[in-house]
Amino acid sequence: MVAKKVNEDLQRERARCDFNIEELTNFLDWGPQYTDRRRKLEQRVLSVKGLLDDIPEEYLSHKEKYENAIRKSALLYRTLQPYDDDGMSEDELAKANFRNMVSHAVFRDNSPFSLHFTMFVPTIVGQANEEQKACWLKRAKNMEIIGTYAQTELGHGTFIRGMETQATYDPSAEEFVLNSPALSSYKWWPGGLAHTANYCIVMARLYTRGKSCGIQPFMVQLRDEETHMPLPGIKLGEIGAKLGFNTVNNGYLGFENHRIPRDRMLMKNAQVLKDGTFVASTNSKLTYGTMVFVRVMIVNSMANLLAKAATIAVRYSAIRRQSQPKPNEPEPQILDYVTQQHKLFIAIASSHAFSINAMWIWEIYSSVTKQLVAGTLDNLPELHALACCLKPITTTDATVLIEKCRLACGGHGYMLSANLAQTYGLATAAFTYEGENTVLLLQAARALVKAWGLLAKGQPLKGSMAYLADKTTIKSWDGSVNGIIKSFQIVAIRKLSGVVTNLEDLKKSGLSPEDAWNKSSVYLTAASEAHGRAVLLSVYKTEIDKRSVTMSPPLRMVLHQLVEMYAVYWALEKIGDLLLYTPITEKDVAELQQRYIDLLEKIRPNAVGLVDAFDIRDEILNSTLGAYDGRAYERLMEEAAKSPLNAEPVNESFHKYLKPFMRGKL
Amino acid sequence: MVAKKVNEDLQRERARCDFNIEELTNFLDWGPQYTDRRRKLEQRVLSVKGLLDDIPEEYLSHKEKYENAIRKSALLYRTLQPYDDDGMSEDELAKANFRNMVSHAVFRDNSPFSLHFTMFVPTIVGQANEEQKACWLKRAKNMEIIGTYAQTELGHGTFIRGMETQATYDPSAEEFVLNSPALSSYKWWPGGLAHTANYCIVMARLYTRGKSCGIQPFMVQLRDEETHMPLPGIKLGEIGAKLGFNTVNNGYLGFENHRIPRDRMLMKNAQVLKDGTFVASTNSKLTYGTMVFVRVMIVNSMANLLAKAATIAVRYSAIRRQSQPKPNEPEPQILDYVTQQHKLFIAIASSHAFSINAMWIWEIYSSVTKQLVAGTLDNLPELHALACCLKPITTTDATVLIEKCRLACGGHGYMLSANLAQTYGLATAAFTYEGENTVLLLQAARALVKAWGLLAKGQPLKGSMAYLADKTTIKSWDGSVNGIIKSFQIVAIRKLSGVVTNLEDLKKSGLSPEDAWNKSSVYLTAASEAHGRAVLLSVYKTEIDKRSVTMSPPLRMVLHQLVEMYAVYWALEKIGDLLLYTPITEKDVAELQQRYIDLLEKIRPNAVGLVDAFDIRDEILNSTLGAYDGRAYERLMEEAAKSPLNAEPVNESFHKYLKPFMRGKL
């Protein structure tokens, strides 16, 4: 293809950017070595023939989408396989993949193999004993078998204890008998379960010797390896079309007296002996680690999805011109409208804030994991509570801001070829999976209320909760970023102490603790949110301060402008809290409003540079509006040409229906 | 089909509802006669064979979706045709259709004929002269021709003056020559334009005698009536897949020296004489009326979409049980969680608020239209400004609340069979069409700033703006609904006066008026929003007070509970504004928070009754989660069975790709 000319407005924007874009890319990648690795990986994948679609997914039928996804998944896996281990440590590998979005170029949503890698293999690693690992791990890693992970049921999601799938041990046969006692106990949602996986780790309630022994993991073969037919007693299918993830092949699964050998229960932790004796796990807190890990990954993935949306919307806003406020002057770029800057720049800053928080927790998580191995679990509850706040906050903000980016692109944002709607679909799914957001905020609230109780008993708090012990008050408003952080901490403390008092009052009035909790729950989630926002902002600021020391001055300046804008934006969003709990005055608020507009103005010249620094290749961005060259209108028209409806000037429905209809004959 | 048993939780909910559901339905329908008519219409449409899909739309390819939509559109039109005029006045007909959503049963999004009825025919009525009407109106009304309306271009939407399509008058041939001078001037978006319509009203810039004479409407034949082939000089196609509206056949259109006779310019207002003389329209304000009409309809349609979402989410929350806060008790209905009530009840109240505001503006609009006919235009600017506030506010709230309803259904809300994602798709489109929301808020701001100036000159303000003149202040917080309304008015006044001062300061500091406006624009939109919210709440309260006088006491009570909850909800949402501009104290805020929770508790027993009263038939609701019988899990499974992927146990991609892949041969 002949290189097309880059839009002149974008050229001008790039010329005025005053920091080193590559330096920022390297920073976001956690170091130049990871930028380099990511680019090589992208180059390798994107040069494979057949991985990128000629006809966009959205024109295919549901069935064709699946078949196409299977074809591409096999090809993608073969392409990526030699890269899997690289001689890097697990920690390095995880860091290297923080900003790896190359699969977005292949699937607009996701692959039917994804749960194989993210859940099936890791669960074998984490929950199988050594013999079981020897049996399954190599086959799974080589994809001689394809697996998935089935936990959620039609009737039970976040509340795991409610799950109904039964695994009843039969000592005479040394087998478990799997049953789905009701429709509500059918497994529902697992990716790849419908027609792809032939194995599955099934979470089921164990019954042995007539007693219920909790939810345990079982390795279940679903389909014959030769014919792929479902095995007897196994009812499988796909759950149907969804808002997103339509190539993921999410399935349902029911059991009718399906028998599996005893050694199919994964027995690294709890065990069932031959005679049916149940041996409980010694440490139930170990699973916390995985949950924290997954939630860190979600925070990071929100940063990546936001980076995509911001890139698309900022570049489009630089080339789109609209209206004529001044007579005889050309229509301005819409990026020059302050209302547009207000919608978009916060998305850039939020992506940075989430990335940096994810990096920060990752480092704590790595060190906590080492302590775990050494048997120390002290820091886990606080880390778990923090993840329970940050996952809901970041998924909420990301969905809101991605949607703002889409709407900021006007009607064209509604086109699927813009790839903003699909980005939203991916982000909003995270609102629910891995713990529904409201439930998580209430879990975090439980930890916070407990911590508040410890504090009352004079015990110190650790890490991200330490500030709760701070009794210093502020006499007058301090609008510096650190002042705003301090105010956010005071807000969190006041909200927490208020709701704790409220809980106690309700209990004194005769309510049960559970009813008092329920009645306070709206304000309990608000306290968790306030805590999470205080931490998020404080980590963003502290880490940028620390990590920017060695940066060149122009980059340092723009990153600090973003931190300041982020702080002022949230101060104004939460101005009611600040007015309630801090000495801020009406005049201070007016100053904050003025300062916010000034910050938008300062960031404006670097806006395109900032999104360029996310360094998302066109194939991964997959957007008519956001491509590097800014040829948005041309690309919209080129994409439209791919619609199969445009292959013929007259659709056959004209002859079949329209013509007879217009002649009054239908 | 054998009637299935209604879920027991829902039966219990219905038994405890303490008001007359039918009475509320009649109220929402604007009278029992309209309930009756709506139900008969629904019955008629829903009993036609072939109008409801056997295979849900989402499983079809893009092309199949279109072909299926054309088949159904023809059938639907033939079914509805005898109902079109009924001997009702236009006003009655409009009222009767306020809650008519029967087409939602036929299309999950919309029909390719929709612009024919909503734009093509009305534009002929409004803009064609008598000869032109004689020529086109009967054919159009009978659908002997199918039309659409083309205004938006690839490069120009809300800013109409920027449109580039040219219609140059050639007096020698007495023809207009249509041209699209650049890619950005291609028409883009009109529904039905791609492969359906054979006629189109095209808005183009008129040039005659070498001069530009504004944007004018032209009747253009697009396709041959016999062959449906595009005519010479006309380039047509579809624009591609979108977030929603995928059966609407949105198209693009470009012209290359396409000639049309002089009488194809619609000449009720402006005219071009044979010799090329341009005769301008005498009254440019007349088009305001149509804009107001369309925006009232949008407010009303947001009420309807919200009613759908609330019905689905509330019923599902009544049958879904989750968690076990109290040991040895069953899992509660999730509707008993206060956090869930907080997400859902505001959707019910907002639907009422929007319905009632739409009714109220409709009545003003009807009387203003009569004044228009009589030549009085005094009330139009104020009404126009109000519509410019209410359209953005209601579309924003509706999209946010529909999404809350979806997320409140957890993972199952992500299933398309729940019909929440599609409802969102319809609502969010309104964010952009008929005037982008931010642009409209700024238009309203311009009217408000102007009104503020008149006030300073001692002139009185009318209608919804009259309160701006109110100089009375409040000494202490009054938490009654009327007190909250008064506070919201004070907030609007303070925001407006603040931003006017800011504008003046910026101009004094040397900025041009346009730059000052841009720099204040974030706070100008905030002032418009504050104005709109004050009006919305005040109308909701006043009209419920007025209209509930004749209601039976239990219904009156629940409607007032909803009004109060709505007022308190918004007071808490905008607590920062109240703290800044009213004497509310921290203690008052705590009382409001407590009162809000108490109101949720009062509304809880009637929640299912309230959504039942929206009276949306299962076929129209089209939702596995929200059906009247509450068989959500059964319906999810029944819908999944319709997926073509589930027709065979092993998909062919296993043999083609998966098996060789797992054997390492791919």
PDB file of C-alpha atoms in Angstrom, chain A residues 167-375:
ATOM      1  CA  ALA A 167     -19.675 -33.668  43.478  1.00  0.00           C
ATOM      2  CA  THR A 168     -20.631 -36.614  45.680  1.00  0.00           C
ATOM      3  CA  TYR A 169     -17.902 -39.082  46.510  1.00  0.00           C
ATOM      4  CA  ASP A 170     -18.718 -42.755  45.999  1.00  0.00           C
ATOM      5  CA  PRO A 171     -16.053 -44.731  47.905  1.00  0.00           C
ATOM      6  CA  SER A 172     -17.171 -48.054  46.438  1.00  0.00           C
ATOM      7  CA  ALA A 173     -16.185 -46.937  42.952  1.00  0.00           C
ATOM      8  CA  GLU A 174     -13.615 -44.371  44.112  1.00  0.00           C
ATOM      9  CA  GLU A 175     -15.392 -41.850  41.940  1.00  0.00           C
ATOM     10  CA  PHE A 176     -17.136 -38.506  42.251  1.00  0.00           C
ATOM     11  CA  VAL A 177     -20.645 -38.275  40.868  1.00  0.00           C
ATOM     12  CA  LEU A 178     -21.341 -34.858  39.382  1.00  0.00           C
ATOM     13  CA  ASN A 179     -24.854 -33.494  39.293  1.00  0.00           C
ATOM     14  CA  SER A 180     -26.651 -30.237  38.528  1.00  0.00           C
ATOM     15  CA  PRO A 181     -29.639 -30.513  40.834  1.00  0.00           C
ATOM     16  CA  ALA A 182     -31.573 -27.588  39.328  1.00  0.00           C
ATOM     17  CA  LEU A 183     -31.538 -25.347  36.293  1.00  0.00           C
ATOM     18  CA  SER A 184     -30.094 -22.578  38.471  1.00  0.00           C
ATOM     19  CA  SER A 185     -27.050 -24.790  39.131  1.00  0.00           C
ATOM     20  CA  TYR A 186     -26.012 -24.980  35.485  1.00  0.00           C
ATOM     21  CA  LYS A 187     -22.606 -23.460  34.938  1.00  0.00           C
ATOM     22  CA  TRP A 188     -23.038 -20.324  32.819  1.00  0.00           C
ATOM     23  CA  TRP A 189     -20.452 -17.944  31.308  1.00  0.00           C
ATOM     24  CA  PRO A 190     -17.101 -19.781  31.049  1.00  0.00           C
ATOM     25  CA  GLY A 191     -15.259 -18.691  27.895  1.00  0.00           C
ATOM     26  CA  GLY A 192     -14.567 -21.480  25.396  1.00  0.00           C
ATOM     27  CA  LEU A 193     -16.880 -23.846  27.259  1.00  0.00           C
ATOM     28  CA  ALA A 194     -19.532 -24.083  24.554  1.00  0.00           C
ATOM     29  CA  HIS A 195     -17.778 -25.753  21.606  1.00  0.00           C
ATOM     30  CA  THR A 196     -14.062 -25.222  22.123  1.00  0.00           C
ATOM     31  CA  ALA A 197     -12.720 -26.742  25.331  1.00  0.00           C
ATOM     32  CA  ASN A 198     -12.530 -30.476  25.831  1.00  0.00           C
ATOM     33  CA  TYR A 199     -11.500 -30.184  29.493  1.00  0.00           C
ATOM     34  CA  CYS A 200     -12.712 -27.972  32.271  1.00  0.00           C
ATOM     35  CA  ILE A 201     -11.953 -27.248  35.882  1.00  0.00           C
ATOM     36  CA  VAL A 202     -15.330 -27.323  37.584  1.00  0.00           C
ATOM     37  CA  MET A 203     -15.921 -25.755  40.983  1.00  0.00           C
ATOM     38  CA  ALA A 204     -18.474 -27.911  42.798  1.00  0.00           C
ATOM     39  CA  ARG A 205     -19.736 -28.543  46.282  1.00  0.00           C
ATOM     40  CA  LEU A 206     -18.071 -31.648  47.620  1.00  0.00           C
ATOM     41  CA  TYR A 207     -20.121 -34.192  49.551  1.00  0.00           C
ATOM     42  CA  THR A 208     -18.355 -37.090  51.175  1.00  0.00           C
ATOM     43  CA  ARG A 209     -19.488 -39.391  53.924  1.00  0.00           C
ATOM     44  CA  GLY A 210     -22.816 -37.564  53.870  1.00  0.00           C
ATOM     45  CA  LYS A 211     -21.284 -34.224  54.686  1.00  0.00           C
ATOM     46  CA  SER A 212     -20.848 -31.041  52.700  1.00  0.00           C
ATOM     47  CA  CYS A 213     -17.142 -30.105  52.527  1.00  0.00           C
ATOM     48  CA  GLY A 214     -17.131 -26.775  50.727  1.00  0.00           C
ATOM     49  CA  ILE A 215     -16.451 -25.793  47.148  1.00  0.00           C
ATOM     50  CA  GLN A 216     -13.596 -27.728  45.531  1.00  0.00           C
ATOM     51  CA  PRO A 217     -12.015 -27.820  42.061  1.00  0.00           C
ATOM     52  CA  PHE A 218     -12.417 -30.866  39.778  1.00  0.00           C
ATOM     53  CA  MET A 219     -10.754 -31.639  36.468  1.00  0.00           C
ATOM     54  CA  VAL A 220     -13.529 -32.802  34.163  1.00  0.00           C
ATOM     55  CA  GLN A 221     -13.167 -34.107  30.631  1.00  0.00           C
ATOM     56  CA  LEU A 222     -16.053 -32.636  28.664  1.00  0.00           C
ATOM     57  CA  ARG A 223     -15.617 -34.006  25.175  1.00  0.00           C
ATOM     58  CA  ASP A 224     -14.137 -37.039  23.493  1.00  0.00           C
ATOM     59  CA  GLU A 225     -10.625 -36.149  22.323  1.00  0.00           C
ATOM     60  CA  GLU A 226     -11.184 -37.920  19.014  1.00  0.00           C
ATOM     61  CA  THR A 227     -14.718 -36.924  18.040  1.00  0.00           C
ATOM     62  CA  HIS A 228     -15.209 -33.842  20.271  1.00  0.00           C
ATOM     63  CA  MET A 229     -18.676 -35.204  21.171  1.00  0.00           C
ATOM     64  CA  PRO A 230     -19.808 -34.304  24.718  1.00  0.00           C
ATOM     65  CA  LEU A 231     -19.343 -37.248  27.078  1.00  0.00           C
ATOM     66  CA  PRO A 232     -22.384 -38.997  28.581  1.00  0.00           C
ATOM     67  CA  GLY A 233     -24.047 -37.097  31.403  1.00  0.00           C
ATOM     68  CA  ILE A 234     -22.639 -33.789  30.202  1.00  0.00           C
ATOM     69  CA  LYS A 235     -24.954 -31.139  28.770  1.00  0.00           C
ATOM     70  CA  LEU A 236     -23.168 -28.333  26.972  1.00  0.00           C
ATOM     71  CA  GLY A 237     -23.977 -25.412  24.747  1.00  0.00           C
ATOM     72  CA  GLU A 238     -23.352 -21.747  24.195  1.00  0.00           C
ATOM     73  CA  ILE A 239     -25.207 -19.127  26.208  1.00  0.00           C
ATOM     74  CA  GLY A 240     -25.990 -16.821  23.284  1.00  0.00           C
ATOM     75  CA  ALA A 241     -25.128 -13.338  22.079  1.00  0.00           C
ATOM     76  CA  LYS A 242     -23.776 -10.702  24.433  1.00  0.00           C
ATOM     77  CA  LEU A 243     -22.927  -6.992  24.546  1.00  0.00           C
ATOM     78  CA  GLY A 244     -19.328  -8.007  23.837  1.00  0.00           C
ATOM     79  CA  PHE A 245     -17.084 -11.079  23.962  1.00  0.00           C
ATOM     80  CA  ASN A 246     -19.064 -12.634  21.117  1.00  0.00           C
ATOM     81  CA  THR A 247     -16.101 -14.572  19.808  1.00  0.00           C
ATOM     82  CA  VAL A 248     -15.315 -16.009  23.232  1.00  0.00           C
ATOM     83  CA  ASN A 249     -17.746 -18.945  22.946  1.00  0.00           C
ATOM     84  CA  ASN A 250     -19.107 -18.599  26.483  1.00  0.00           C
ATOM     85  CA  GLY A 251     -20.968 -21.749  27.415  1.00  0.00           C
ATOM     86  CA  TYR A 252     -23.244 -23.517  29.837  1.00  0.00           C
ATOM     87  CA  LEU A 253     -22.678 -26.903  31.440  1.00  0.00           C
ATOM     88  CA  GLY A 254     -24.940 -29.266  33.346  1.00  0.00           C
ATOM     89  CA  PHE A 255     -24.227 -32.705  34.822  1.00  0.00           C
ATOM     90  CA  GLU A 256     -26.445 -35.746  35.134  1.00  0.00           C
ATOM     91  CA  ASN A 257     -24.754 -38.445  37.200  1.00  0.00           C
ATOM     92  CA  HIS A 258     -21.470 -37.872  35.443  1.00  0.00           C
ATOM     93  CA  ARG A 259     -18.717 -39.928  37.120  1.00  0.00           C
ATOM     94  CA  ILE A 260     -15.042 -38.978  37.338  1.00  0.00           C
ATOM     95  CA  PRO A 261     -12.180 -40.813  39.108  1.00  0.00           C
ATOM     96  CA  ARG A 262     -11.131 -39.681  42.586  1.00  0.00           C
ATOM     97  CA  ASP A 263      -7.850 -38.252  41.342  1.00  0.00           C
ATOM     98  CA  ARG A 264      -9.699 -35.673  39.281  1.00  0.00           C
ATOM     99  CA  MET A 265     -10.280 -33.517  42.344  1.00  0.00           C
ATOM    100  CA  LEU A 266      -7.363 -31.067  42.410  1.00  0.00           C
ATOM    101  CA  MET A 267      -5.770 -31.928  45.731  1.00  0.00           C
ATOM    102  CA  LYS A 268      -2.915 -29.553  46.403  1.00  0.00           C
ATOM    103  CA  ASN A 269      -4.939 -28.028  49.233  1.00  0.00           C
ATOM    104  CA  ALA A 270      -7.973 -30.037  50.437  1.00  0.00           C
ATOM    105  CA  GLN A 271      -8.100 -33.776  49.759  1.00  0.00           C
ATOM    106  CA  VAL A 272     -10.498 -36.715  49.720  1.00  0.00           C
ATOM    107  CA  LEU A 273      -8.869 -40.019  50.654  1.00  0.00           C
ATOM    108  CA  LYS A 274      -9.849 -43.311  49.039  1.00  0.00           C
ATOM    109  CA  ASP A 275     -12.211 -44.173  51.876  1.00  0.00           C
ATOM    110  CA  GLY A 276     -13.925 -40.806  51.626  1.00  0.00           C
ATOM    111  CA  THR A 277     -12.124 -39.086  54.478  1.00  0.00           C
ATOM    112  CA  PHE A 278     -11.964 -35.324  53.870  1.00  0.00           C
ATOM    113  CA  VAL A 279      -8.723 -33.544  54.702  1.00  0.00           C
ATOM    114  CA  ALA A 280      -9.233 -29.796  54.861  1.00  0.00           C
ATOM    115  CA  SER A 281      -6.824 -27.236  53.460  1.00  0.00           C
ATOM    116  CA  THR A 282      -4.387 -25.800  55.964  1.00  0.00           C
ATOM    117  CA  ASN A 283      -4.417 -22.312  54.585  1.00  0.00           C
ATOM    118  CA  SER A 284      -7.486 -20.734  53.138  1.00  0.00           C
ATOM    119  CA  LYS A 285      -5.864 -17.308  52.759  1.00  0.00           C
ATOM    120  CA  LEU A 286      -3.635 -18.465  49.936  1.00  0.00           C
ATOM    121  CA  THR A 287      -6.394 -17.912  47.418  1.00  0.00           C
ATOM    122  CA  TYR A 288      -6.422 -14.211  48.333  1.00  0.00           C
ATOM    123  CA  GLY A 289      -3.170 -13.881  46.430  1.00  0.00           C
ATOM    124  CA  THR A 290      -4.737 -14.936  43.139  1.00  0.00           C
ATOM    125  CA  MET A 291      -7.650 -12.575  43.639  1.00  0.00           C
ATOM    126  CA  VAL A 292      -5.304  -9.660  44.265  1.00  0.00           C
ATOM    127  CA  PHE A 293      -3.282 -10.613  41.183  1.00  0.00           C
ATOM    128  CA  VAL A 294      -6.347 -10.707  38.956  1.00  0.00           C
ATOM    129  CA  ARG A 295      -7.587  -7.363  40.240  1.00  0.00           C
ATOM    130  CA  VAL A 296      -4.214  -5.675  39.671  1.00  0.00           C
ATOM    131  CA  MET A 297      -4.424  -6.958  36.124  1.00  0.00           C
ATOM    132  CA  ILE A 298      -7.892  -5.459  35.782  1.00  0.00           C
ATOM    133  CA  VAL A 299      -6.675  -2.031  36.976  1.00  0.00           C
ATOM    134  CA  ASN A 300      -3.898  -2.244  34.406  1.00  0.00           C
ATOM    135  CA  SER A 301      -6.203  -3.372  31.649  1.00  0.00           C
ATOM    136  CA  MET A 302      -8.500  -0.403  32.373  1.00  0.00           C
ATOM    137  CA  ALA A 303      -5.461   1.852  31.855  1.00  0.00           C
ATOM    138  CA  ASN A 304      -4.859   0.215  28.481  1.00  0.00           C
ATOM    139  CA  LEU A 305      -8.474   0.421  27.304  1.00  0.00           C
ATOM    140  CA  LEU A 306      -8.631   4.064  28.353  1.00  0.00           C
ATOM    141  CA  ALA A 307      -5.398   4.742  26.472  1.00  0.00           C
ATOM    142  CA  LYS A 308      -7.024   3.334  23.339  1.00  0.00           C
ATOM    143  CA  ALA A 309     -10.167   5.412  23.732  1.00  0.00           C
ATOM    144  CA  ALA A 310      -8.199   8.579  24.502  1.00  0.00           C
ATOM    145  CA  THR A 311      -5.947   8.060  21.494  1.00  0.00           C
ATOM    146  CA  ILE A 312      -8.924   7.697  19.170  1.00  0.00           C
ATOM    147  CA  ALA A 313     -10.873  10.648  20.552  1.00  0.00           C
ATOM    148  CA  VAL A 314      -7.941  13.075  20.866  1.00  0.00           C
ATOM    149  CA  ARG A 315      -6.630  12.426  17.360  1.00  0.00           C
ATOM    150  CA  TYR A 316     -10.124  12.703  15.902  1.00  0.00           C
ATOM    151  CA  SER A 317     -10.688  15.933  17.818  1.00  0.00           C
ATOM    152  CA  ALA A 318      -7.514  17.315  16.272  1.00  0.00           C
ATOM    153  CA  ILE A 319      -8.700  16.684  12.707  1.00  0.00           C
ATOM    154  CA  ARG A 320     -12.427  17.380  13.134  1.00  0.00           C
ATOM    155  CA  ARG A 321     -13.352  21.002  12.579  1.00  0.00           C
ATOM    156  CA  GLN A 322     -16.694  22.414  13.562  1.00  0.00           C
ATOM    157  CA  SER A 323     -18.673  25.629  13.870  1.00  0.00           C
ATOM    158  CA  GLN A 324     -17.532  29.156  13.311  1.00  0.00           C
ATOM    159  CA  PRO A 325     -17.439  31.177  16.503  1.00  0.00           C
ATOM    160  CA  LYS A 326     -15.512  33.989  14.819  1.00  0.00           C
ATOM    161  CA  PRO A 327     -16.771  35.298  11.504  1.00  0.00           C
ATOM    162  CA  ASN A 328     -14.298  35.029   8.614  1.00  0.00           C
ATOM    163  CA  GLU A 329     -12.114  32.551  10.453  1.00  0.00           C
ATOM    164  CA  PRO A 330     -11.969  28.858   9.586  1.00  0.00           C
ATOM    165  CA  GLU A 331     -13.888  26.346  11.691  1.00  0.00           C
ATOM    166  CA  PRO A 332     -11.727  25.475  14.733  1.00  0.00           C
ATOM    167  CA  GLN A 333     -10.416  22.017  15.525  1.00  0.00           C
ATOM    168  CA  ILE A 334     -12.878  20.691  18.083  1.00  0.00           C
ATOM    169  CA  LEU A 335      -9.928  20.012  20.375  1.00  0.00           C
ATOM    170  CA  ASP A 336      -9.799  23.776  20.863  1.00  0.00           C
ATOM    171  CA  TYR A 337     -13.195  23.808  22.541  1.00  0.00           C
ATOM    172  CA  VAL A 338     -12.696  23.832  26.291  1.00  0.00           C
ATOM    173  CA  THR A 339     -15.738  21.569  26.776  1.00  0.00           C
ATOM    174  CA  GLN A 340     -14.004  18.989  24.568  1.00  0.00           C
ATOM    175  CA  GLN A 341     -10.743  19.265  26.524  1.00  0.00           C
ATOM    176  CA  HIS A 342     -12.806  18.776  29.683  1.00  0.00           C
ATOM    177  CA  LYS A 343     -14.099  15.473  28.294  1.00  0.00           C
ATOM    178  CA  LEU A 344     -10.814  14.121  27.006  1.00  0.00           C
ATOM    179  CA  PHE A 345      -7.816  15.191  29.052  1.00  0.00           C
ATOM    180  CA  ILE A 346      -9.104  13.505  32.181  1.00  0.00           C
ATOM    181  CA  ALA A 347      -9.079  10.233  30.206  1.00  0.00           C
ATOM    182  CA  ILE A 348      -5.362  10.649  29.499  1.00  0.00           C
ATOM    183  CA  ALA A 349      -4.575  11.459  33.119  1.00  0.00           C
ATOM    184  CA  SER A 350      -6.745   8.599  34.386  1.00  0.00           C
ATOM    185  CA  SER A 351      -4.948   6.135  32.151  1.00  0.00           C
ATOM    186  CA  HIS A 352      -1.651   7.310  33.649  1.00  0.00           C
ATOM    187  CA  ALA A 353      -3.068   7.162  37.166  1.00  0.00           C
ATOM    188  CA  PHE A 354      -4.312   3.597  36.689  1.00  0.00           C
ATOM    189  CA  SER A 355      -1.076   2.412  35.034  1.00  0.00           C
ATOM    190  CA  ILE A 356       1.020   3.823  37.805  1.00  0.00           C
ATOM    191  CA  ASN A 357      -1.214   2.435  40.526  1.00  0.00           C
ATOM    192  CA  ALA A 358      -1.124  -0.974  38.845  1.00  0.00           C
ATOM    193  CA  MET A 359       2.688  -0.844  38.706  1.00  0.00           C
ATOM    194  CA  TRP A 360       2.806   0.166  42.357  1.00  0.00           C
ATOM    195  CA  ILE A 361       0.486  -2.607  43.560  1.00  0.00           C
ATOM    196  CA  TRP A 362       2.275  -5.090  41.346  1.00  0.00           C
ATOM    197  CA  GLU A 363       5.500  -4.340  43.169  1.00  0.00           C
ATOM    198  CA  ILE A 364       3.842  -4.721  46.565  1.00  0.00           C
ATOM    199  CA  TYR A 365       2.131  -7.869  45.375  1.00  0.00           C
ATOM    200  CA  SER A 366       5.436  -9.332  44.227  1.00  0.00           C
ATOM    201  CA  SER A 367       6.980  -8.718  47.607  1.00  0.00           C
ATOM    202  CA  VAL A 368       3.898  -9.967  49.481  1.00  0.00           C
ATOM    203  CA  THR A 369       3.999 -13.116  47.362  1.00  0.00           C
ATOM    204  CA  LYS A 370       7.576 -13.680  48.478  1.00  0.00           C
ATOM    205  CA  GLN A 371       6.416 -13.254  52.089  1.00  0.00           C
ATOM    206  CA  LEU A 372       3.610 -15.699  51.379  1.00  0.00           C
ATOM    207  CA  VAL A 373       6.086 -18.278  50.268  1.00  0.00           C
ATOM    208  CA  ALA A 374       7.918 -17.564  53.509  1.00  0.00           C
ATOM    209  CA  GLY A 375       4.651 -17.973  55.423  1.00  0.00           C
TER     210      GLY A 375
END
